[in-house]
PDB file of C-alpha atoms in Angstrom:
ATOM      1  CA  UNK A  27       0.000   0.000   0.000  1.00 69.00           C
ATOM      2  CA  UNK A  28       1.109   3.768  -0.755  1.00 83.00           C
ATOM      3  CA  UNK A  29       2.356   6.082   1.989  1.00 85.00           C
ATOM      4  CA  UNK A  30       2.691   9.781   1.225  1.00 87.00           C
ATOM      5  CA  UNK A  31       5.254  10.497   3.884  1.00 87.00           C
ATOM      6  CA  UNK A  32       3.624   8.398   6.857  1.00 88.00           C
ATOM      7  CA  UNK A  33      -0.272   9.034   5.605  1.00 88.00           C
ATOM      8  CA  UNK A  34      -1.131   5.231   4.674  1.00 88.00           C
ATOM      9  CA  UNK A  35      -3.562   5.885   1.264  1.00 89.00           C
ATOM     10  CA  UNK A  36      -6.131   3.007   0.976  1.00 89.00           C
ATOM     11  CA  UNK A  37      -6.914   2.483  -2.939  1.00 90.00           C
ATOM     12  CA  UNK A  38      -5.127   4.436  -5.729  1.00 91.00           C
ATOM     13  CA  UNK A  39      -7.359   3.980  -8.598  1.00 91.00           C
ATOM     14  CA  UNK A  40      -5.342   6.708 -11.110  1.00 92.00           C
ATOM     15  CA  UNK A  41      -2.134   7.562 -11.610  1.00 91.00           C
ATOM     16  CA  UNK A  42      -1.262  10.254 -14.425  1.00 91.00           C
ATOM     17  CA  UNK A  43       2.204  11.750 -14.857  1.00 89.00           C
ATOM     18  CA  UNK A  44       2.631  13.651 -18.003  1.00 89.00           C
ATOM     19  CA  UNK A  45       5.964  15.329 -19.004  1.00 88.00           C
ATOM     20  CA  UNK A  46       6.197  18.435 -21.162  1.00 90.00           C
ATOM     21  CA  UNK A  47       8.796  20.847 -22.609  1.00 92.00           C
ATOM     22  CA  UNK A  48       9.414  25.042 -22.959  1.00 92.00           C
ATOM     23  CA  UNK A  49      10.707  25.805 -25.996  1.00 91.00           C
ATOM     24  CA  UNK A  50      11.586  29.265 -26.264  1.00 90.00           C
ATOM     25  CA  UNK A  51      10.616  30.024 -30.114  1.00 89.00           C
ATOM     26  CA  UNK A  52      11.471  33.258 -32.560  1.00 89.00           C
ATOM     27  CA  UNK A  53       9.750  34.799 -35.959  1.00 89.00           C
ATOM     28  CA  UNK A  54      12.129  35.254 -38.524  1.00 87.00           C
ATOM     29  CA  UNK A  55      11.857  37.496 -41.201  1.00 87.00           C
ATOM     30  CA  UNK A  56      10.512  34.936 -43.913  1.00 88.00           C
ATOM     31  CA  UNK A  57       7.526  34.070 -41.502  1.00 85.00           C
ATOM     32  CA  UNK A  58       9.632  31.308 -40.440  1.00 89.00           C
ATOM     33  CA  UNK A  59       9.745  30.114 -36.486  1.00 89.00           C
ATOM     34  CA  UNK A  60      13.295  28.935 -35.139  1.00 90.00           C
ATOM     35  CA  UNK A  61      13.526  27.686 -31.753  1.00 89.00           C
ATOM     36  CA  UNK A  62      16.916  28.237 -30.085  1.00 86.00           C
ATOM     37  CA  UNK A  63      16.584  26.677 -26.271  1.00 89.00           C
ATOM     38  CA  UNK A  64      14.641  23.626 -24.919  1.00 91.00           C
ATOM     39  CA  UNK A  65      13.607  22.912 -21.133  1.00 91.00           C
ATOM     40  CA  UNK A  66      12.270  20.268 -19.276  1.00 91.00           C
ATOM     41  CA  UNK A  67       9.233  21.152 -17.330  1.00 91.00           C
ATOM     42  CA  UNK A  68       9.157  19.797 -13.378  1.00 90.00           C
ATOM     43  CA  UNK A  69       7.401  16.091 -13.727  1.00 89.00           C
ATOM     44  CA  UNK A  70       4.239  16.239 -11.811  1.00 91.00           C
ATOM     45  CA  UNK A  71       1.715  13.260 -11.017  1.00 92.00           C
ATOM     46  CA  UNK A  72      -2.101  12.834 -10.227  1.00 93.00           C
ATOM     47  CA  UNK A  73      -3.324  10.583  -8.233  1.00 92.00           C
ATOM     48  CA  UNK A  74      -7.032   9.555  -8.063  1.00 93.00           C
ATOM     49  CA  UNK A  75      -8.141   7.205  -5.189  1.00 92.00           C
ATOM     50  CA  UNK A  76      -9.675   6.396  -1.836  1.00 92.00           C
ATOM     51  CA  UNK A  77      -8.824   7.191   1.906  1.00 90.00           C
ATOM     52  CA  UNK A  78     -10.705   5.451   4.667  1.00 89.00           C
ATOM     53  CA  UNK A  79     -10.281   7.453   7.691  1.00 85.00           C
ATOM     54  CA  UNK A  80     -13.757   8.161  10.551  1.00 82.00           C
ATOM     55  CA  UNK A  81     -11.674  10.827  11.966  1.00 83.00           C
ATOM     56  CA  UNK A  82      -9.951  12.714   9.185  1.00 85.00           C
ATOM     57  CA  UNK A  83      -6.472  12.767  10.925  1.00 90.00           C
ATOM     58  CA  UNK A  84      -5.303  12.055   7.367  1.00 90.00           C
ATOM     59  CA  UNK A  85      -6.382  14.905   6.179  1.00 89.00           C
ATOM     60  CA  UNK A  86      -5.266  16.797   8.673  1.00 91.00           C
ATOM     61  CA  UNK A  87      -1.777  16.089   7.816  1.00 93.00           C
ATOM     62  CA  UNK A  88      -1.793  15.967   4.349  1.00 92.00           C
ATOM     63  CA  UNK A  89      -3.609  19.882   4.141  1.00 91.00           C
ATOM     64  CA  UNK A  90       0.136  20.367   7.261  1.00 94.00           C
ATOM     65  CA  UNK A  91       2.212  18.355   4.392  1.00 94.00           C
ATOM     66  CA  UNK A  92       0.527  21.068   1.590  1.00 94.00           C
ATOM     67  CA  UNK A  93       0.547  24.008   3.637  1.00 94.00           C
ATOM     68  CA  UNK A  94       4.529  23.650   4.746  1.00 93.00           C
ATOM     69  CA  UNK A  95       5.396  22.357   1.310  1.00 92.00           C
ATOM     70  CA  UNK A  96       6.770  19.662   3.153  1.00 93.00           C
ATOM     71  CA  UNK A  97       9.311  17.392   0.773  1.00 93.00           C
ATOM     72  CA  UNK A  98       8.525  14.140   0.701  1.00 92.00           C
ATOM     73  CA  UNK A  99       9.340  11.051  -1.739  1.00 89.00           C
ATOM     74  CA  UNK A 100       6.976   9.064  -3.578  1.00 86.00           C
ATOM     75  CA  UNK A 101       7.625   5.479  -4.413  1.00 85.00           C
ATOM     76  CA  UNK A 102       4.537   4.290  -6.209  1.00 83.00           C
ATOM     77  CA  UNK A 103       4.645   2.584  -9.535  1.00 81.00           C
ATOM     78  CA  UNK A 104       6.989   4.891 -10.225  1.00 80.00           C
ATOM     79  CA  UNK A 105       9.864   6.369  -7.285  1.00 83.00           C
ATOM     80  CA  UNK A 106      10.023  10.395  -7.170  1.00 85.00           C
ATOM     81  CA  UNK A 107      12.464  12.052  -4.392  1.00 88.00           C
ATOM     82  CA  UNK A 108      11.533  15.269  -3.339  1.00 91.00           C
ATOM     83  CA  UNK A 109       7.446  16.007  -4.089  1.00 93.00           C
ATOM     84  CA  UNK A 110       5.847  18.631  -2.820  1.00 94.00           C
ATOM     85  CA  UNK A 111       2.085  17.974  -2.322  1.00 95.00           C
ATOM     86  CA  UNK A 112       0.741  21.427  -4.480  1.00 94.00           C
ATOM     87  CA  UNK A 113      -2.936  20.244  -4.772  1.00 95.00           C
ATOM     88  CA  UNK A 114      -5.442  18.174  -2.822  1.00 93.00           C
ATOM     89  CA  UNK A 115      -9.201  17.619  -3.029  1.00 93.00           C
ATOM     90  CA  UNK A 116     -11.514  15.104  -1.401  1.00 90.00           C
ATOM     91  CA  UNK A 117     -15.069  14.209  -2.027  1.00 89.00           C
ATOM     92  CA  UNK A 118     -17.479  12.552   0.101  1.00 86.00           C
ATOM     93  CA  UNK A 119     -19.987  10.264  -1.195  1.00 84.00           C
ATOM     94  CA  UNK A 120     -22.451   7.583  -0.163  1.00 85.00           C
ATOM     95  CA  UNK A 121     -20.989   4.755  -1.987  1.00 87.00           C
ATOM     96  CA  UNK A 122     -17.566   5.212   0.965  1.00 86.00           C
ATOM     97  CA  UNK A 123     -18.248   4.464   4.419  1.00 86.00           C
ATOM     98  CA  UNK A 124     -15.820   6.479   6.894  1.00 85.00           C
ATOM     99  CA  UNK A 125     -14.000   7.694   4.404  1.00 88.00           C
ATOM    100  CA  UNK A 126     -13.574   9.796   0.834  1.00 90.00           C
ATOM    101  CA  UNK A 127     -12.657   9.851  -2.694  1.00 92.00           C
ATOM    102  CA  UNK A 128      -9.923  12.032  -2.939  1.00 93.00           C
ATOM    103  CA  UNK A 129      -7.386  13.718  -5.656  1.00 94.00           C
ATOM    104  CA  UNK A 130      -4.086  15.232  -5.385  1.00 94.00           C
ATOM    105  CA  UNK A 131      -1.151  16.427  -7.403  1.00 94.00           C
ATOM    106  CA  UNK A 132       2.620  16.254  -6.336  1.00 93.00           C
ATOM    107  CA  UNK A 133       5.594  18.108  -8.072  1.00 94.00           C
ATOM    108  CA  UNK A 134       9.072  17.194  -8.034  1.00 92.00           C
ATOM    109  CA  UNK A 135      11.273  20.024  -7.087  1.00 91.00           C
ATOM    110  CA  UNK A 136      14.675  20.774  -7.257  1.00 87.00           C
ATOM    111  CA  UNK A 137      16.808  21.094  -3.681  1.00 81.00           C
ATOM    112  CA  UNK A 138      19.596  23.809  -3.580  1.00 82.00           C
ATOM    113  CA  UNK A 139      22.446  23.028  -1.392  1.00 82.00           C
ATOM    114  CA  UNK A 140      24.423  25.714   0.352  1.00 81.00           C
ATOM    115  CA  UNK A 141      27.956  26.007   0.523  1.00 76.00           C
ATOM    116  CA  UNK A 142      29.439  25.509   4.170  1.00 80.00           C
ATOM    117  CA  UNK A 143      32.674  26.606   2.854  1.00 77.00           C
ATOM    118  CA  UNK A 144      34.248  28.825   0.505  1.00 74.00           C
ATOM    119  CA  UNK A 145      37.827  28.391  -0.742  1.00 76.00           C
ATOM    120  CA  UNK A 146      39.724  31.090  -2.694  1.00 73.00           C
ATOM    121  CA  UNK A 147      42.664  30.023  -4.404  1.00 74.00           C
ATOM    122  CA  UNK A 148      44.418  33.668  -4.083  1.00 76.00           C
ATOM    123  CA  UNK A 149      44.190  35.885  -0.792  1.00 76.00           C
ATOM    124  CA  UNK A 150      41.613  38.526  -0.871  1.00 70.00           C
ATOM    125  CA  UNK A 151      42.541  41.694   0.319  1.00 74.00           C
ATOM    126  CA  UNK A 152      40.569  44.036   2.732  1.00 74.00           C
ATOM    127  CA  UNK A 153      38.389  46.558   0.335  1.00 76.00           C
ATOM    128  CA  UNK A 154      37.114  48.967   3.064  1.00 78.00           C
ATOM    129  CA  UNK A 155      38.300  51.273   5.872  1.00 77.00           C
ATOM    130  CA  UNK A 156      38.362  50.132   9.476  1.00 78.00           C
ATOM    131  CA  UNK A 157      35.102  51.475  11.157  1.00 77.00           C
ATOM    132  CA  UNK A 158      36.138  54.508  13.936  1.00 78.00           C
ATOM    133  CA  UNK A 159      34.150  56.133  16.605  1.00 78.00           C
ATOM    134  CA  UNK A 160      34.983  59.786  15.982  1.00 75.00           C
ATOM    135  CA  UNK A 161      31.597  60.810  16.380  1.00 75.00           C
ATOM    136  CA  UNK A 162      30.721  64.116  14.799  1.00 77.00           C
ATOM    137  CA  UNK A 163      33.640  66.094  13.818  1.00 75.00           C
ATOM    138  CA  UNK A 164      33.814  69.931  13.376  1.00 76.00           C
ATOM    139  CA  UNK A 165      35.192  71.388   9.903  1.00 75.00           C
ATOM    140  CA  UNK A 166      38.198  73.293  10.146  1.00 76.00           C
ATOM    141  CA  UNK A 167      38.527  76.861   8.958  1.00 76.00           C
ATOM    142  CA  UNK A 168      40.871  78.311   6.719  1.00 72.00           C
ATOM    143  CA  UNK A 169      42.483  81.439   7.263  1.00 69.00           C
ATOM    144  CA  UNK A 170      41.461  84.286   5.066  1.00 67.00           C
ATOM    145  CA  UNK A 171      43.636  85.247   2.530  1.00 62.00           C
ATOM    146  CA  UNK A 172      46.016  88.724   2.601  1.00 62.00           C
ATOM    147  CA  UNK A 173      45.543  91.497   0.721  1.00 57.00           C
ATOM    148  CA  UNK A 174      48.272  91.670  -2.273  1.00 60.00           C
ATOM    149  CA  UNK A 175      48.394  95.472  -2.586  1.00 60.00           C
ATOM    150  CA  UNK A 176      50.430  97.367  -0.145  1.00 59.00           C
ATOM    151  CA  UNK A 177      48.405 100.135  -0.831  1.00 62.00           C
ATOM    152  CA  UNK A 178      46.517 101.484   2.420  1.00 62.00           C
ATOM    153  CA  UNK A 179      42.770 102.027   2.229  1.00 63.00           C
ATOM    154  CA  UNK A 180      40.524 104.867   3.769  1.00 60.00           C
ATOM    155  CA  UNK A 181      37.028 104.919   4.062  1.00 68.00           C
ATOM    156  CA  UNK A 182      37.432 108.724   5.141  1.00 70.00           C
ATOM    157  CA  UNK A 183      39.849 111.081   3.546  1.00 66.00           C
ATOM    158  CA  UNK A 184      42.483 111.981   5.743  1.00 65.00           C
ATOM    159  CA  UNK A 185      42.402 115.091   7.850  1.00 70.00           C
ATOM    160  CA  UNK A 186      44.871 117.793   7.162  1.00 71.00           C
ATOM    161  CA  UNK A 187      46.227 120.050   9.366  1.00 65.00           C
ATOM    162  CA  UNK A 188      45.565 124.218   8.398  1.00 64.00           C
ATOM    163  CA  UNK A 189      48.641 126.806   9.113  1.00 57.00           C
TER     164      UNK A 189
END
């Protein structure tokens, strides 16, 4: 029997896992299309089928599982490492007692890993200034410059004396 993470499912009746393509495509001037770059869509599955659970702890987890975006792996018919769940619906007829018909869609994602170290081959040296406490500092004023001409300068004509 199936297990998405440790939810036991009951009855898959479906399974559907197409796989598709981008192509990125350009007009030419002719009227002509060329395509230059191809890539592979994420693989994604449906899965049709039936859950038997009175108390609907199943659900519970599986809407947690959806909501996190835990990463799980599926291993039905077909093995998948790291699905997300990205869609899940459940209906409730007469025909199931204590339980539902449900579906769901996972999507296989890609996992980034981050670097715990970084090596450089050549030193790398120091690109800033050390930080200082000075604080606010005052500008400094420069002296004003001296007059050139030696001449002297009177705002009132000078007095003379009368003999």
């Amino acid at each position: 029997m199936p297990y998405i993470k440790d939810v036991l499912i009951d009855v898959i009746t479906k399974v559907s896992m197409p796989e598709s393509s981008t192509t990125t495509d350009h007009a030419l001037e002719d009227g002509e299309q060329t395509t230059d770059h191809v890539k592979s869509n994420p693989t994604t599955i449906s899965l049709t089928g039936v859950i038997l659970d009175a108390t609907e702890a199943k659900v519970l987890k599986l809407r947690e599982y959806r909501e996190k975006g835990v990463i799980i792996d599926f291993n039905y018919m077909t093995a998948l490492k790291h699905v997300i769940i990205t869609d899940f619906n459940r209906d409730y007829e007469a025909k199931i007692k204590d339980g539902y018909a449900f579906t769901m869609a996972l999507k296989q994602i890609k996992v980034g890993k981050v670097a715990k170290y970084v090596s450089v081959s050549i030193p790398v040296k120091k690109q800033t200034k050390p930080v200082t406490q000075k604080g606010r500092q005052q500008t400094k004023k420069t002296p004003a410059a001296k007059s050139k001409s030696s001449k002297t300068k009177y705002s009132n004509p000078p007095k003379t004396s009368k003999k």
